[in-house]
Short mmCIF file of N, CA, C and O in Angstrom, two decimals:
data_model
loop_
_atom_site.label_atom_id
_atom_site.label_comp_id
_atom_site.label_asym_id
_atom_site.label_seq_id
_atom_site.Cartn_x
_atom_site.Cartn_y
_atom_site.Cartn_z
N UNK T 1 1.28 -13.92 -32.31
CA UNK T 1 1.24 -12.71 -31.55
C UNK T 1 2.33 -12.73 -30.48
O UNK T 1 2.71 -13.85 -30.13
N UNK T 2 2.95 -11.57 -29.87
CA UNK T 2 4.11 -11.94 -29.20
C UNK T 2 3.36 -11.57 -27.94
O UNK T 2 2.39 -10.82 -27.80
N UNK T 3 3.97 -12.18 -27.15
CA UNK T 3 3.95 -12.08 -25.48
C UNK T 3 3.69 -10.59 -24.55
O UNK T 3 4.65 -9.82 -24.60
N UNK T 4 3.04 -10.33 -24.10
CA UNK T 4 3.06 -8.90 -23.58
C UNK T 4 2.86 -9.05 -22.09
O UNK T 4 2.08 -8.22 -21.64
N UNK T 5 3.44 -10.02 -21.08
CA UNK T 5 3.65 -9.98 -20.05
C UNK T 5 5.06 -9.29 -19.71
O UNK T 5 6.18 -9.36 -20.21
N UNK T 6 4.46 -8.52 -18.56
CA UNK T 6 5.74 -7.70 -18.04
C UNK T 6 6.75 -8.89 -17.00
O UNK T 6 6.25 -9.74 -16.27
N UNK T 7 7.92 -8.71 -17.15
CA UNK T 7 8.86 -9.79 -16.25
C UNK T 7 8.91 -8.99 -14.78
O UNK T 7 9.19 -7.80 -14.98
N UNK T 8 8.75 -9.25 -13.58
CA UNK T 8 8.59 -9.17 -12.54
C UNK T 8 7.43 -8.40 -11.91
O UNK T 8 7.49 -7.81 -10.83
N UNK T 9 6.25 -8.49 -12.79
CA UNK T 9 4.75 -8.14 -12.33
C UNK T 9 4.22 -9.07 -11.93
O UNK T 9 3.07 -8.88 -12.35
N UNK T 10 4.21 -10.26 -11.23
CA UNK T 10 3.58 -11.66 -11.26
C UNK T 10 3.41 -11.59 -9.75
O UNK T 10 2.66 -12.34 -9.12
N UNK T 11 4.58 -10.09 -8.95
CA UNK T 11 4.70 -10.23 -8.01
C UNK T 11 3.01 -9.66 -6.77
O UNK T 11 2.85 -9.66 -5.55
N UNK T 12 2.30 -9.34 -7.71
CA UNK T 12 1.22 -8.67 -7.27
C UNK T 12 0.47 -9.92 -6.81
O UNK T 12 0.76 -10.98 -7.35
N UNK T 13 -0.70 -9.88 -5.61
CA UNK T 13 -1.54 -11.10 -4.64
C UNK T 13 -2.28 -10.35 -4.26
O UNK T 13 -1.95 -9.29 -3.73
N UNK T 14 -3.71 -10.80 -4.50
CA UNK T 14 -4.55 -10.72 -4.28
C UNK T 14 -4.77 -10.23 -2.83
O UNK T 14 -4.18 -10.77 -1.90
N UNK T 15 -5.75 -9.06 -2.62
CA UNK T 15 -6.21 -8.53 -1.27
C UNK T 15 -6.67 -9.26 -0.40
O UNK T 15 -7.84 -9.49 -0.71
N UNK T 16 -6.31 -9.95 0.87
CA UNK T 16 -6.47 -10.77 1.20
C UNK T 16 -7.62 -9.93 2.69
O UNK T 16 -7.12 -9.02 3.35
N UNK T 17 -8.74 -10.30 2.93
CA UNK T 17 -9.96 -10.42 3.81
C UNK T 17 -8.94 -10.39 5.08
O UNK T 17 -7.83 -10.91 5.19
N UNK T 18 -9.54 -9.77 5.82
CA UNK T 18 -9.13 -9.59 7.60
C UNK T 18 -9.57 -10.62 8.18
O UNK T 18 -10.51 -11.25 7.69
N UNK T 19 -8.85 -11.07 9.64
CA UNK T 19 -10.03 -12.26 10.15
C UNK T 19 -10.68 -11.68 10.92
O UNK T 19 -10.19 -10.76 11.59
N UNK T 20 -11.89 -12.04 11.03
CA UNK T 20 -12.94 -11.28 11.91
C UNK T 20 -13.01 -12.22 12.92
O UNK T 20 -13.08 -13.43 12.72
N UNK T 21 -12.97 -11.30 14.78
CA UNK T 21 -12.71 -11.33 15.54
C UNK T 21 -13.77 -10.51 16.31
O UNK T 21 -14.12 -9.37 16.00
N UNK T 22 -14.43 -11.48 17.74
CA UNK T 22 -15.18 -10.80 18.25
C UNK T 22 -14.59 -9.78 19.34
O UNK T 22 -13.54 -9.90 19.98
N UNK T 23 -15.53 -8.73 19.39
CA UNK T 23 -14.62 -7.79 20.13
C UNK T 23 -15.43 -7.75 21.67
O UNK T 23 -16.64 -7.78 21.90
N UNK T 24 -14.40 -7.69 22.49
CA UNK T 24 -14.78 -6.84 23.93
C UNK T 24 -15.49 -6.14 24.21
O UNK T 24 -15.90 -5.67 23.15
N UNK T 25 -16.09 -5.58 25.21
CA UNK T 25 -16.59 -4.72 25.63
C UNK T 25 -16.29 -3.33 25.16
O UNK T 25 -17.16 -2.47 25.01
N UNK T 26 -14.98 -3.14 24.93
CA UNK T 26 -14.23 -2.22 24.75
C UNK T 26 -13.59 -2.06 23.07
O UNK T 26 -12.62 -1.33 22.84
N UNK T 27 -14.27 -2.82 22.00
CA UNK T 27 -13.49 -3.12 21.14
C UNK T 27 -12.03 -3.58 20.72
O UNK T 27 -11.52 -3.48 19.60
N UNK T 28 -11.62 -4.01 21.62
CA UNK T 28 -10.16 -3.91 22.08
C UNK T 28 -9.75 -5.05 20.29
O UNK T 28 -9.11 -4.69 19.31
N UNK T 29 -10.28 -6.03 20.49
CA UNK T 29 -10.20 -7.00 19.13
C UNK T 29 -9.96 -6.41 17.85
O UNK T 29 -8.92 -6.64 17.23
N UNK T 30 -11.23 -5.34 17.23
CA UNK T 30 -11.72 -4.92 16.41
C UNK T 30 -10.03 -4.19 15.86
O UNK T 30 -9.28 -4.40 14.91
N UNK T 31 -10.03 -3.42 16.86
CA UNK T 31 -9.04 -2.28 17.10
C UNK T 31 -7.55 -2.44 16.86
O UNK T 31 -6.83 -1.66 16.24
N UNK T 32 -7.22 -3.52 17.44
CA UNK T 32 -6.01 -3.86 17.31
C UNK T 32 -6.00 -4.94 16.04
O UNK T 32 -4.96 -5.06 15.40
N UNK T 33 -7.03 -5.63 15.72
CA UNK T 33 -7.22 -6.09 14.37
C UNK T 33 -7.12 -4.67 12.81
O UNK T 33 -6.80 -4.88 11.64
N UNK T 34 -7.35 -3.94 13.17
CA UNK T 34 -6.90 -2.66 12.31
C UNK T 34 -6.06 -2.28 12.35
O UNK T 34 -5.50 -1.94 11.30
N UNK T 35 -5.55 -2.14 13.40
CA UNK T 35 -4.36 -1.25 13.74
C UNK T 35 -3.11 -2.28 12.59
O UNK T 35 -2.37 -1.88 11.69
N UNK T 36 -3.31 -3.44 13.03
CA UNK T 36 -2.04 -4.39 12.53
C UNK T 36 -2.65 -4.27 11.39
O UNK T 36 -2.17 -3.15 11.23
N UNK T 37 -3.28 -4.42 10.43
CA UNK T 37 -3.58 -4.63 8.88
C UNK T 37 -2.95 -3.43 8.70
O UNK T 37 -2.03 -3.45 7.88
N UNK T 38 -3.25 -2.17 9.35
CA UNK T 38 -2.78 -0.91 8.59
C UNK T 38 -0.98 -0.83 8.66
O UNK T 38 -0.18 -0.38 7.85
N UNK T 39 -0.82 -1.45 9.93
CA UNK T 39 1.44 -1.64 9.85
C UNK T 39 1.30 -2.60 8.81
O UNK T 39 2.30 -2.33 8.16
N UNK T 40 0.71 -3.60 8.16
CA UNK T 40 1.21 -4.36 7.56
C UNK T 40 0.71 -4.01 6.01
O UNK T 40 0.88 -4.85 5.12
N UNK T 41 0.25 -3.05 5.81
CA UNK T 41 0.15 -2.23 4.56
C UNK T 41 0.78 -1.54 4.46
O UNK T 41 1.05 -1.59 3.26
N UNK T 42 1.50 -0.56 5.00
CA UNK T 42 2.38 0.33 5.24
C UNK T 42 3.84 -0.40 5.41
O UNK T 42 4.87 0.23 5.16
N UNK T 43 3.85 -1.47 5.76
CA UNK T 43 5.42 -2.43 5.64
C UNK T 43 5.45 -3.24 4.01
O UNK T 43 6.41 -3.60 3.33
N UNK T 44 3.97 -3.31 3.78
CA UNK T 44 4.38 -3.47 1.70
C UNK T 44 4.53 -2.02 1.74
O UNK T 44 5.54 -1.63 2.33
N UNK T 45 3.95 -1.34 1.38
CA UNK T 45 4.31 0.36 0.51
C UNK T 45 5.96 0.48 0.79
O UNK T 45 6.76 1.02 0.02
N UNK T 46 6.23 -0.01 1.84
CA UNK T 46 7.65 1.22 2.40
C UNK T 46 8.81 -0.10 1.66
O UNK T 46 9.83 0.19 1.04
N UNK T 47 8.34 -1.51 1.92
CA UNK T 47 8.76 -2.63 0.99
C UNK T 47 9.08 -1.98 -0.79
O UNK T 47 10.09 -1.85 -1.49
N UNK T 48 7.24 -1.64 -0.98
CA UNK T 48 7.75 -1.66 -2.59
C UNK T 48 8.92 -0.24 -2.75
O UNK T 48 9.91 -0.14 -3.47
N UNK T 49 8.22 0.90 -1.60
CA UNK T 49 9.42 1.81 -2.19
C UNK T 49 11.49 1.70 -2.29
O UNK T 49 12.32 2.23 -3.03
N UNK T 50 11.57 0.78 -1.15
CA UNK T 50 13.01 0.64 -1.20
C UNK T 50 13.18 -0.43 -2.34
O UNK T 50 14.26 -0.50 -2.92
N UNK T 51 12.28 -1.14 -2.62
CA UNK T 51 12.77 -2.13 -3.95
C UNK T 51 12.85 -1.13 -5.02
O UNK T 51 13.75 -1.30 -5.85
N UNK T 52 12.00 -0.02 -5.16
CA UNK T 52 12.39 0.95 -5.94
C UNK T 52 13.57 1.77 -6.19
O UNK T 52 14.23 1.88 -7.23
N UNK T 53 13.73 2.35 -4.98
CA UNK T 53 15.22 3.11 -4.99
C UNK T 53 15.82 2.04 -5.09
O UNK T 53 16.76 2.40 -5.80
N UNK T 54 16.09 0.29 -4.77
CA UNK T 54 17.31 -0.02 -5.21
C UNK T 54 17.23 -0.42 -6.74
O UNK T 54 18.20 -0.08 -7.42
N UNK T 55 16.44 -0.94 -7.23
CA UNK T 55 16.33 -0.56 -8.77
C UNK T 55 16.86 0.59 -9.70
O UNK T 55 17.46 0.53 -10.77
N UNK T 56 16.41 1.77 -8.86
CA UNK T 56 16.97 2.85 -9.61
C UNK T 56 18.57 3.07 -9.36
O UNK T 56 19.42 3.33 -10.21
N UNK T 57 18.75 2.85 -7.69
CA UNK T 57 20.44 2.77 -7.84
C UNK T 57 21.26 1.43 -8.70
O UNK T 57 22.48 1.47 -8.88
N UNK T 58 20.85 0.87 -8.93
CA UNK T 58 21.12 -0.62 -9.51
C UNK T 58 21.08 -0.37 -10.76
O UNK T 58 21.92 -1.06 -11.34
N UNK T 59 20.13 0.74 -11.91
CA UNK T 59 19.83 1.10 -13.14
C UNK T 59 21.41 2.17 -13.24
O UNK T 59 22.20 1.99 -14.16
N UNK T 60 21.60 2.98 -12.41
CA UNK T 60 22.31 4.72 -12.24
C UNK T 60 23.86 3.68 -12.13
O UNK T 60 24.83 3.99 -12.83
N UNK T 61 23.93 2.58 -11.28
CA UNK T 61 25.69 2.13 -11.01
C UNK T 61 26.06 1.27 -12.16
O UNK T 61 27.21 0.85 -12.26
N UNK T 62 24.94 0.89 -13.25
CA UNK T 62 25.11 0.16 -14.25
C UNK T 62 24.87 -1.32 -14.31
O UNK T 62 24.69 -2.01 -15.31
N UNK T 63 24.91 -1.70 -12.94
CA UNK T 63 24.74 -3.21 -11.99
C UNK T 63 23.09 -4.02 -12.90
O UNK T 63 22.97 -5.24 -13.05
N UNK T 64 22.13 -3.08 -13.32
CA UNK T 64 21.11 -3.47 -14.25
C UNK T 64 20.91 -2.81 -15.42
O UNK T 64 21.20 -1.63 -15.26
N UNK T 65 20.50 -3.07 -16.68
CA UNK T 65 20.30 -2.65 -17.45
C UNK T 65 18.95 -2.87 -18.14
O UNK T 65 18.74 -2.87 -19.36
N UNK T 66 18.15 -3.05 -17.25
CA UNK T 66 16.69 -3.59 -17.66
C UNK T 66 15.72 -2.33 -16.76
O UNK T 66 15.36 -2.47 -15.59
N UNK T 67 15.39 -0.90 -17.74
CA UNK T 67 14.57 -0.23 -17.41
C UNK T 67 13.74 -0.35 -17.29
O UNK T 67 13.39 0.23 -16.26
N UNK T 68 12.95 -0.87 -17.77
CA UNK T 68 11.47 -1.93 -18.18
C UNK T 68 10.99 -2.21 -16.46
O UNK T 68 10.02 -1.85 -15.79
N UNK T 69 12.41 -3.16 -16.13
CA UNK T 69 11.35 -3.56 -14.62
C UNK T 69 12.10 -2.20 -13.59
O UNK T 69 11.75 -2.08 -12.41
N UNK T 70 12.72 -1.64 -13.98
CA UNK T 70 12.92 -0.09 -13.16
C UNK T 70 11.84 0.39 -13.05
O UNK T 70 11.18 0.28 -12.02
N UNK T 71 11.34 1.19 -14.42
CA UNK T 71 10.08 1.65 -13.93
C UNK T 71 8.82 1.24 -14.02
O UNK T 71 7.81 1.94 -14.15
N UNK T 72 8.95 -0.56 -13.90
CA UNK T 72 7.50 -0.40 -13.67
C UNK T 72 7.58 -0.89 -11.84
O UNK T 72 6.63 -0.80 -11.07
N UNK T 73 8.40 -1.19 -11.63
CA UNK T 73 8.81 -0.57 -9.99
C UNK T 73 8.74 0.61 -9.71
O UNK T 73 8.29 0.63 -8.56
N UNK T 74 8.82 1.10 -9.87
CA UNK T 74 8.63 2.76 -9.45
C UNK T 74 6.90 3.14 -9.46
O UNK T 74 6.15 3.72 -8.68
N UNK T 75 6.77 2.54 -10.67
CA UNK T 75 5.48 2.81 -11.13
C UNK T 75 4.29 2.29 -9.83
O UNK T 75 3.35 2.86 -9.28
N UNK T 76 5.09 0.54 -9.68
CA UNK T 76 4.20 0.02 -8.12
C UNK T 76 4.18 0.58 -6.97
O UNK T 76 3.28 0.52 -6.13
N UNK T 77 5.63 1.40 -6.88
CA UNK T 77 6.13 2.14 -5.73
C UNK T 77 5.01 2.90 -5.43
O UNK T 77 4.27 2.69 -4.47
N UNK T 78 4.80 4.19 -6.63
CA UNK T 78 3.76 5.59 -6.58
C UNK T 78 2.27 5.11 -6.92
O UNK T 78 1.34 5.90 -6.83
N UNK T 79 2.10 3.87 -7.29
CA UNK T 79 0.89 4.07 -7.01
C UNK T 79 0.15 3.34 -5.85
O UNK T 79 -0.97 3.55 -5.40
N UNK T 80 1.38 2.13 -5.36
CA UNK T 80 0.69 2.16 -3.71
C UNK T 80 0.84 3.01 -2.77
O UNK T 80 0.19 3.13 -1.73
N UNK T 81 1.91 3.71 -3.23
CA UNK T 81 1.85 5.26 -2.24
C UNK T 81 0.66 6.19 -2.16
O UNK T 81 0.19 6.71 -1.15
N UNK T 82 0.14 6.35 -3.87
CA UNK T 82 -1.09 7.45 -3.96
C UNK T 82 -2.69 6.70 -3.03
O UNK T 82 -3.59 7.21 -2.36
N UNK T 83 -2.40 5.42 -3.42
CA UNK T 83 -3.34 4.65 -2.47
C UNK T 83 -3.45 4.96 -1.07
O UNK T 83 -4.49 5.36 -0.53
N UNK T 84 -2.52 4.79 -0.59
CA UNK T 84 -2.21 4.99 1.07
C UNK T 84 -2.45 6.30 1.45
O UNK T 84 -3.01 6.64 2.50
N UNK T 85 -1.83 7.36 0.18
CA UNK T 85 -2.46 8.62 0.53
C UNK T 85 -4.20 8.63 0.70
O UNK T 85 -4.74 9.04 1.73
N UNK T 86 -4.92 8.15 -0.40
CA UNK T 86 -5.58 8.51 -0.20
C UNK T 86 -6.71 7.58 0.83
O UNK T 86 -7.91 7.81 0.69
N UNK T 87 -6.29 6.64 1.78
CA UNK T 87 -6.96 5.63 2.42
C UNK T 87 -6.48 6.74 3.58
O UNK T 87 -7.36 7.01 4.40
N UNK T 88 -5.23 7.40 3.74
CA UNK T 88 -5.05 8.43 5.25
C UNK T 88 -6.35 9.87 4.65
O UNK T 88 -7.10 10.27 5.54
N UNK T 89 -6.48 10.33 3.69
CA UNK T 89 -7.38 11.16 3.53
C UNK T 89 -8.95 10.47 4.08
O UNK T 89 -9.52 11.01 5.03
N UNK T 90 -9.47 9.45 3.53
CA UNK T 90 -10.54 9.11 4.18
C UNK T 90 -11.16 8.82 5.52
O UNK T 90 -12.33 8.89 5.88
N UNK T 91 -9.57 8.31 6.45
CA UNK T 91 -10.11 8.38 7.20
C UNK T 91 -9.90 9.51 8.50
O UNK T 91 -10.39 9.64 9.62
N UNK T 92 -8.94 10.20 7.72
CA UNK T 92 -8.76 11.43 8.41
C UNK T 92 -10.35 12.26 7.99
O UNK T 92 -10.71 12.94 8.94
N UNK T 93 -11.21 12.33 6.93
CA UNK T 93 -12.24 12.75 6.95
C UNK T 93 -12.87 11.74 7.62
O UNK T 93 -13.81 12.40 8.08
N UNK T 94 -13.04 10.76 7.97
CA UNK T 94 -14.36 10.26 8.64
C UNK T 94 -13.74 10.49 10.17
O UNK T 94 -14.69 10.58 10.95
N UNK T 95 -12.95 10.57 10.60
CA UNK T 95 -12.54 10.96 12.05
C UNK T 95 -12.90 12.55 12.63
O UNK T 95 -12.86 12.83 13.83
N UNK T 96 -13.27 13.59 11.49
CA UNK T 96 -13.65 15.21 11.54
C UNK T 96 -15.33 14.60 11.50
O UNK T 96 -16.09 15.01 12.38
N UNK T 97 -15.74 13.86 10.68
CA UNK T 97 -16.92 13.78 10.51
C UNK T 97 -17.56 13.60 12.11
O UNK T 97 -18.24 14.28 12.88
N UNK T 98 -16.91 12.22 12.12
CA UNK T 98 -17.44 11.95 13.75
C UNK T 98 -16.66 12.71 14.82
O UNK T 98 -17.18 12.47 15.91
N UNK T 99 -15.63 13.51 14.95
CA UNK T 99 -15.54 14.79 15.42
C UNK T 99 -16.64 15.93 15.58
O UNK T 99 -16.78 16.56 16.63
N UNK T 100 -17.35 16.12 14.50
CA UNK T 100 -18.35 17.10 14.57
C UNK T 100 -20.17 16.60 14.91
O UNK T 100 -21.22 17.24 14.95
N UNK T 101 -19.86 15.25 15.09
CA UNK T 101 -21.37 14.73 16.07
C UNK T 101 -21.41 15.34 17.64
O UNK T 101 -20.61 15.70 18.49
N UNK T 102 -22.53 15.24 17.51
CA UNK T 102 -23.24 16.06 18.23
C UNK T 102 -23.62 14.77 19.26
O UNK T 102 -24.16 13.75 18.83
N UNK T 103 -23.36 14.90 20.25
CA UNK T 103 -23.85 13.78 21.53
C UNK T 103 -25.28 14.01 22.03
O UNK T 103 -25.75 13.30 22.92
#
C-alpha cells in the first residue's frame, strides 16, 4: 500500500492546557492568564497565515513547485482562521448574554 502522509503536516501539536493560577481579589491572574493564551493564538493564526502567502508567492515566482504543501497551507491558514472566527463569535455572544443580566 503506498504512503498517504502529507509532507509538512507533522507540523500540527497538540492543544496544550493553560496553567491554572490562583486569582486575586480582583481576578487579576485569571485575566491576564487569558488574555495571553488568546495573543498567543492569534500569533499561530497570523504565523500560519504569512507561511501561507509565502507559499503562495514562492508557488506564483516559481521558487516552489510543490502545490500539495501550498495548499494544504492555505488550507491550515483558513481553517485556523474559521476557528478564531468562530471562538470571537462565542464570546462576543456570551459577553451580550451577561450584558443583558439583570443585577
Amino acid at each position: 500500500m503506498s504512503d498517504l502522509r502529507i509532507a509538512g503536516a507533522n507540523g500540527f501539536r497538540p492543544i496544550e492546557m493553560p496553567e491554572i493560577h490562583e486569582a486575586g481579589p480582583g481576578g487579576e491572574a485569571g485575566a491576564a492568564n487569558f488574555m495571553g493564551s488568546l495573543k498567543e493564538a492569534i500569533g499561530h493564526i497570523n504565523d500560519a497565515q504569512t507561511g501561507a502567502s509565502q507559499a503562495v508567492d514562492a508557488l506564483v515566482t516559481g521558487q516552489s513547485t510543490n502545490i500539495h504543501q501550498t495548499m494544504v497551507a492555505l488550507q491550515q491558514a483558513d481553517v485556523s482562521f474559521q476557528l478564531m472566527m468562530q471562538v470571537r463569535n462565542k464570546l462576543v455572544t456570551a459577553y451580550e448574554e451577561i450584558q443583558r443580566m439583570q443585577i
